[in-house]
CSV table of C-alpha atoms in Angstrom, one decimal:
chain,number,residue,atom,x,y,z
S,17,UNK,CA,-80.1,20.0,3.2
S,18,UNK,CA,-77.3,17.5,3.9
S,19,UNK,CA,-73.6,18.9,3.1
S,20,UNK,CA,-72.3,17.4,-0.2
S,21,UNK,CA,-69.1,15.1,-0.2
S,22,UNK,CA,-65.9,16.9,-0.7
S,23,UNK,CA,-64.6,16.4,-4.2
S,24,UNK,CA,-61.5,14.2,-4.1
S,25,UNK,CA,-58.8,15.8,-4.2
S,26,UNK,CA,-56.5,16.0,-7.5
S,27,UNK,CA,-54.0,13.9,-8.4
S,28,UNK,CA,-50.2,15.5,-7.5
S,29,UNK,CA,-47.8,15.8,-10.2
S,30,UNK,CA,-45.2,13.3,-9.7
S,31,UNK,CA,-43.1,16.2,-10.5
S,32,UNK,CA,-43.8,18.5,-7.7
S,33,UNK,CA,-41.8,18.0,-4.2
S,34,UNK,CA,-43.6,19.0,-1.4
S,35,UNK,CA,-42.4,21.0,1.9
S,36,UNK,CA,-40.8,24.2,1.7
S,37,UNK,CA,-38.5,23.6,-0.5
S,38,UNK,CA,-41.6,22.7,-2.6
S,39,UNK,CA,-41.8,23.0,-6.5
S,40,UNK,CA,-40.5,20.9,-9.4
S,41,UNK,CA,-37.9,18.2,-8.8
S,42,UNK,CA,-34.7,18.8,-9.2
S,43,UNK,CA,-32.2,17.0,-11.1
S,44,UNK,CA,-28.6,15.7,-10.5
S,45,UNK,CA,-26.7,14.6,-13.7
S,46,UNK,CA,-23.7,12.0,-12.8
S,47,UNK,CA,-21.0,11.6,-14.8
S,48,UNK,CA,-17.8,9.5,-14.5
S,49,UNK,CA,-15.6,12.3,-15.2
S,50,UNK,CA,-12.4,12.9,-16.5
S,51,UNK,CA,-9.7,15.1,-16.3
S,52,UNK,CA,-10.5,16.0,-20.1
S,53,UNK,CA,-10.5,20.2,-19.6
S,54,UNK,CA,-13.9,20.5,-21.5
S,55,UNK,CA,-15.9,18.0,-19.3
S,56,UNK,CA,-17.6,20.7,-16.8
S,57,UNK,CA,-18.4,22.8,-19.7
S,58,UNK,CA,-20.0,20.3,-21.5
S,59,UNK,CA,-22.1,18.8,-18.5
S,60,UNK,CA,-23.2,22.1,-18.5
S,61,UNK,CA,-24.5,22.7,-21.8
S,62,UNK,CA,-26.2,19.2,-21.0
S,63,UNK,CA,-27.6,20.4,-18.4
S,64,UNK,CA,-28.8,23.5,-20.0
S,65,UNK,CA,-30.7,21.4,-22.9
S,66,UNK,CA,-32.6,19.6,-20.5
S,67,UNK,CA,-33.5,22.5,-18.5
S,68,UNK,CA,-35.0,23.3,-22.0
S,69,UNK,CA,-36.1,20.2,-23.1
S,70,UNK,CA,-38.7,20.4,-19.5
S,71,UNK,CA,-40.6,23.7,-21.4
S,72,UNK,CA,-41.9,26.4,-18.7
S,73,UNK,CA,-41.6,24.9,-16.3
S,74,UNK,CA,-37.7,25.4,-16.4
S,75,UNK,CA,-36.5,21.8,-14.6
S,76,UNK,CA,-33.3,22.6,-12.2
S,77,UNK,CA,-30.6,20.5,-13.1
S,78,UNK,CA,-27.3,20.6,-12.2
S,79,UNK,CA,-24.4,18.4,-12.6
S,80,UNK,CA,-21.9,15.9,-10.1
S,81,UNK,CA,-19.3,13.3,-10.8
S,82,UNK,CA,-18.0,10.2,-9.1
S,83,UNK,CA,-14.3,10.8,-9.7
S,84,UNK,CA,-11.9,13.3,-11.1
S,85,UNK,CA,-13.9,15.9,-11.4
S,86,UNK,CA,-15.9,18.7,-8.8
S,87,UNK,CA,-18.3,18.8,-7.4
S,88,UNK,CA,-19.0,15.6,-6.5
S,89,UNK,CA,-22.5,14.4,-5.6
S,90,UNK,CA,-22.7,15.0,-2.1
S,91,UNK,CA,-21.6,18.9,-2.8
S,92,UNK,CA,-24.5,18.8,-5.3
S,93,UNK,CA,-26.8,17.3,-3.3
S,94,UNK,CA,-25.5,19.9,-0.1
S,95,UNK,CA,-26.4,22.6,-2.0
S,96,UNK,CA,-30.0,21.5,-2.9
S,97,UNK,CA,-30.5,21.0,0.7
S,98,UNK,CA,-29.4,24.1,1.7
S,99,UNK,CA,-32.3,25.8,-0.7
S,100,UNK,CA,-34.8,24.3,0.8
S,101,UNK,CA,-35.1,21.4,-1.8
S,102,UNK,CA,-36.4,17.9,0.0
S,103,UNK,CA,-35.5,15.7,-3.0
S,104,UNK,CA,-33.8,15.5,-6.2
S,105,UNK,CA,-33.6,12.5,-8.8
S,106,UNK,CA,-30.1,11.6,-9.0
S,107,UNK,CA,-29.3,10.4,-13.1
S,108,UNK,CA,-26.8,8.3,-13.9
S,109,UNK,CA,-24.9,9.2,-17.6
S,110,UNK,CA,-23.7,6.1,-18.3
S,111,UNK,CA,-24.5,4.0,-21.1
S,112,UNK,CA,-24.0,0.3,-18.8
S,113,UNK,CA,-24.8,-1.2,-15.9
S,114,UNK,CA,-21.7,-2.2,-15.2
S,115,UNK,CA,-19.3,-1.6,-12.1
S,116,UNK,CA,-19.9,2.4,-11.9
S,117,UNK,CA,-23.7,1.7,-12.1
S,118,UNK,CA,-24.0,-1.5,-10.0
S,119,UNK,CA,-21.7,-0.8,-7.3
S,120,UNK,CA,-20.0,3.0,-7.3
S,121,UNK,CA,-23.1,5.1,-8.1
S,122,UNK,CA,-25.7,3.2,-5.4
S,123,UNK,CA,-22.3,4.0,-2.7
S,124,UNK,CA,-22.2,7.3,-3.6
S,125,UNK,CA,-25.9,8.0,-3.5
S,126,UNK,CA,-26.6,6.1,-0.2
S,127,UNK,CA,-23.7,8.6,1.5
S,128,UNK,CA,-25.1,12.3,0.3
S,129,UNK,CA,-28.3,10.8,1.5
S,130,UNK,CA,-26.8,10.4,4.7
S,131,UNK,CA,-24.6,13.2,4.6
S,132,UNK,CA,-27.6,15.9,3.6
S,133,UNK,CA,-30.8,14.2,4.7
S,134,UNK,CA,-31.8,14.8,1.0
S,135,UNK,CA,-34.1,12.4,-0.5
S,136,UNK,CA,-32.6,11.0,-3.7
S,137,UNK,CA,-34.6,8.8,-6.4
S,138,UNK,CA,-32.0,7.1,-8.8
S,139,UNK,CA,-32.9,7.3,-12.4
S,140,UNK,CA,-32.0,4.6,-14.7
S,141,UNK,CA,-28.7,5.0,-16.5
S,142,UNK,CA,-29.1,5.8,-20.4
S,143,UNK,CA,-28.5,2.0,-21.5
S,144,UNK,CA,-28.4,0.8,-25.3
S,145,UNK,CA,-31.8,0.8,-25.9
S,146,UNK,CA,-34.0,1.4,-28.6
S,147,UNK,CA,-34.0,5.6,-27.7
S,148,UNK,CA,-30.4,5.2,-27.9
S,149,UNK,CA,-30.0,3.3,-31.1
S,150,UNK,CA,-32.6,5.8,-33.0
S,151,UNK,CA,-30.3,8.7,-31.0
S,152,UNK,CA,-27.3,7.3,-33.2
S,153,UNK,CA,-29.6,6.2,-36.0
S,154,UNK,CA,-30.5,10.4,-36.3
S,155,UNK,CA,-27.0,11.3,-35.2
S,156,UNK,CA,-25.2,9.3,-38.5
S,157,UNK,CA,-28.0,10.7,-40.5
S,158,UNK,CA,-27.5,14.5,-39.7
S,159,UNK,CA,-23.9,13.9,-40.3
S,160,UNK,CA,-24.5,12.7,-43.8
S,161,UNK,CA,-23.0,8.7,-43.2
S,162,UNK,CA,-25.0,6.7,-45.2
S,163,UNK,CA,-25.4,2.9,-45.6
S,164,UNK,CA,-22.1,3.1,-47.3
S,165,UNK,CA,-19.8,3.7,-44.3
S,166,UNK,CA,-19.1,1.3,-42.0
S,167,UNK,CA,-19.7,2.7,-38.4
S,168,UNK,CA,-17.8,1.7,-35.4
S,169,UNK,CA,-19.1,2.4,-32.2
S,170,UNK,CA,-17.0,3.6,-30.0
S,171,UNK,CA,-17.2,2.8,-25.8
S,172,UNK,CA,-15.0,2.9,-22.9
S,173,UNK,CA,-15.2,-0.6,-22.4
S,174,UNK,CA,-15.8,-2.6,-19.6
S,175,UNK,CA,-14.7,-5.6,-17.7
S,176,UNK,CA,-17.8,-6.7,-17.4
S,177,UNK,CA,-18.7,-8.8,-20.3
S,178,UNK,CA,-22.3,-8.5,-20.2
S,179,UNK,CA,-22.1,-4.8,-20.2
S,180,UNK,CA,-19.7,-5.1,-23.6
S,181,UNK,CA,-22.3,-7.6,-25.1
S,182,UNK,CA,-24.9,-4.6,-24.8
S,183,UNK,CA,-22.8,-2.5,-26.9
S,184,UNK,CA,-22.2,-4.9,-29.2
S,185,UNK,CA,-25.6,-5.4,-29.7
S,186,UNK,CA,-26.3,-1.9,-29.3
S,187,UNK,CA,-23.9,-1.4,-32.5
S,188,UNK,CA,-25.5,-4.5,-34.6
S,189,UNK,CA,-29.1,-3.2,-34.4
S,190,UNK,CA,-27.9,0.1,-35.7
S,191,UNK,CA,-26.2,-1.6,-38.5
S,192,UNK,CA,-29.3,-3.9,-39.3
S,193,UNK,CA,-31.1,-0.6,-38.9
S,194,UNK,CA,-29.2,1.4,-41.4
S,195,UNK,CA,-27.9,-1.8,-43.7
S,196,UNK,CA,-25.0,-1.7,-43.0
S,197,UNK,CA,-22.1,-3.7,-41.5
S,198,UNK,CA,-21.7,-1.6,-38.4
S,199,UNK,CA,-20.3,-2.8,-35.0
S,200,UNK,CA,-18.6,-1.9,-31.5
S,201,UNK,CA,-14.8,-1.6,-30.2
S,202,UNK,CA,-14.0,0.1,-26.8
S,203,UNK,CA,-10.9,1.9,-25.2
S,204,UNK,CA,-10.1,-0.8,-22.3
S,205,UNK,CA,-11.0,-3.9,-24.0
S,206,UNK,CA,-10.9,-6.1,-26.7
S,207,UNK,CA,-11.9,-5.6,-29.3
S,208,UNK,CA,-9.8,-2.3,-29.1
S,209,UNK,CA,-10.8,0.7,-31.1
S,210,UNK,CA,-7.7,1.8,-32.0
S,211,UNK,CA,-6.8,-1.5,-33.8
S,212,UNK,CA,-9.8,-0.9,-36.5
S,213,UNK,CA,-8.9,1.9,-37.6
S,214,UNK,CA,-6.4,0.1,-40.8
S,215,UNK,CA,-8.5,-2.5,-40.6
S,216,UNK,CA,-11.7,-1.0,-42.0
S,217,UNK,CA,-12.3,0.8,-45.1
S,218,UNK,CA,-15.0,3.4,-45.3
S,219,UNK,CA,-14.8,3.7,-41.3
S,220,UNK,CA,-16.9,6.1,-39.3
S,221,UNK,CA,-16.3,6.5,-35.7
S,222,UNK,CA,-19.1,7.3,-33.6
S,223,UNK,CA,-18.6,7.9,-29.9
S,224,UNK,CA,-21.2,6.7,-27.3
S,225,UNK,CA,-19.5,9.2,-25.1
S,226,UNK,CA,-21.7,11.9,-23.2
S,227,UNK,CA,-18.9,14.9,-23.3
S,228,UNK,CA,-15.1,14.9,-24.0
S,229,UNK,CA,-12.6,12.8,-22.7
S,230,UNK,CA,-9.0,11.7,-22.5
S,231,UNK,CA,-9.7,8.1,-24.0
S,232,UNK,CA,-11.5,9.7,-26.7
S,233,UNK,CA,-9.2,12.5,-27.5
S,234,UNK,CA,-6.7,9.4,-27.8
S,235,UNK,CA,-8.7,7.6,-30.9
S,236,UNK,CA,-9.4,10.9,-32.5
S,237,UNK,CA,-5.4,11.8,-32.6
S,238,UNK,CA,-5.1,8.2,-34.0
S,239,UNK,CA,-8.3,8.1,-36.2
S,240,UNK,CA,-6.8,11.5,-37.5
S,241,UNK,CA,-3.4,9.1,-39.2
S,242,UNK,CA,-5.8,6.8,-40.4
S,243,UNK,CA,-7.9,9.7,-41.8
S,244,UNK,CA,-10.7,8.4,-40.1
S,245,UNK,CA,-13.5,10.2,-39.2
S,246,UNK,CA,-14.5,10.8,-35.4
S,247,UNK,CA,-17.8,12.1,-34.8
S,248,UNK,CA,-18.4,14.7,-31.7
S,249,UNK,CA,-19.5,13.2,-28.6
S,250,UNK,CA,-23.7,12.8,-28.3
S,251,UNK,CA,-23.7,16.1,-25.7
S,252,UNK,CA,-26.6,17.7,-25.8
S,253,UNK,CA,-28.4,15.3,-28.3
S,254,UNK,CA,-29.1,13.3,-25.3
S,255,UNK,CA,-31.4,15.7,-23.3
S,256,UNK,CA,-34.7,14.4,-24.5
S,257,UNK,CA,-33.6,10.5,-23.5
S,258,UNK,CA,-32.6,12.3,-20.5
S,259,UNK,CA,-35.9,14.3,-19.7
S,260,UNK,CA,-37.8,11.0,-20.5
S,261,UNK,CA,-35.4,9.2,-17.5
S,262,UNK,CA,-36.5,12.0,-15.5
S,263,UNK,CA,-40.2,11.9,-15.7
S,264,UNK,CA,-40.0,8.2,-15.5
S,265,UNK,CA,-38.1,8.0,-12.2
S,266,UNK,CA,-40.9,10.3,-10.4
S,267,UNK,CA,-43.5,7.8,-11.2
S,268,UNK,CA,-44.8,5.1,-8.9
S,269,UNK,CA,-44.2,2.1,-10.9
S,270,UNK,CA,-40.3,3.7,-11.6
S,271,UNK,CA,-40.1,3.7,-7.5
């Protein structure tokens, strides 16, 4: 009786590394940073939320910076390396692809690459699209701003104008979303925040800022004479975007 075919063999999840080191992928969150003193901590509640957000099988995350801040990503990638890990997928917390996404981040990646012989897969960065904008959408909603408040939203800023523009539109499709006059200001550029804030009645900041910050902490001590209101950074409301990057940067269209 002739041998049957071998069945083909199953499809690996896109997930899983292979080697010893073998498993599910790690991740590397990115951050800017700042010399803010609650930045580390609240990377690491981020981190935590998506290590949640994965279910059982408990994603590793951890966390690196570009500037300001330790570790930095080569440290983060060293240590994966050291564990046995073969690759990691390096994401980007930034809400642009402007100079830090474009140029810094790819540097920085290509060099612990070097540096650790770790394999790293480059997420994309969490942008201003329509994930985001029903992020902010829920966000306002929980906070109880309604239609009637006029919401700025609130970005570092960019010299970039393309990058800006994205914002801007970013803070428009909210407000058509919500109907309601809503629209963008930054820290670094015009049109500055912190010029709004007596300009606007019925003003609601919102922050499309990943943790805490010294440019935030900045409109918040000026909102506070204005008697504006600042909401919190978007923290850990950001890890199912963030999972969502994840999955999509292990898959073969993503690479």
């Amino acid at each position: 009786m002739p041998a049957l075919p071998d069945a083909p063999a199953a499809p690996r999840d896109p997930l899983t590394s292979s080697g010893p080191g073998g498993g599910t992928t790690p991740l590397i969150l990115v951050a800017h940073g700042s010399r803010h003193p609650g930045v580390s901590a609240a990377l690491d509640q981020l981190a935590a939320a998506v290590a949640d957000e994965s279910g059982p099988e408990r994603l590793e995350v951890s966390t690196a910076f570009l500037d300001l801040t330790e570790p930095d990503l080569g440290t983060a990638a060293a240590s994966l390396r050291a564990a046995g890990r073969q690759r990691a997928v390096v994401l980007p917390l930034l809400f642009t692809e402007a100079f830090h996404a474009r140029i810094d981040l790819p540097a920085t990646v290509a060099k612990a690459r070097q540096d650790t012989g770790l394999e790293l897969i480059t997420a994309d960065v969490l942008g201003t699209g329509g994930d985001i904008e029903s992020l902010l959408d829920s966000t306002l909603a929980e906070a109880g701003v309604g239609p009637e408040s006029v919401v700025m939203v609130y970005g570092v800023g960019s010299s970039d104008a393309e990058a800006n523009a994205a914002v801007m539109s970013l803070a428009s499709r909210l407000g058509s979303r919500r109907g309601s006059w809503d629209f963008a200001a930054f820290a670094t550029c015009d049109p500055r925040a912190d010029e709004q804030l007596g300009r606007v009645d019925r003003l609601i900041v919102l922050p499309l800022f990943v943790s805490p910050g010294l440019l935030l902490t900045r409109l918040e001590t000026a909102a506070a004479e204005h008697g504006v209101t600042v909401l919190p950074p978007l923290g850990t409301r950001l890890a199912p975007v963030i999972y969502a990057r994840y999955r999509s940067a292990l898959t073969p269209r993503h690479r």
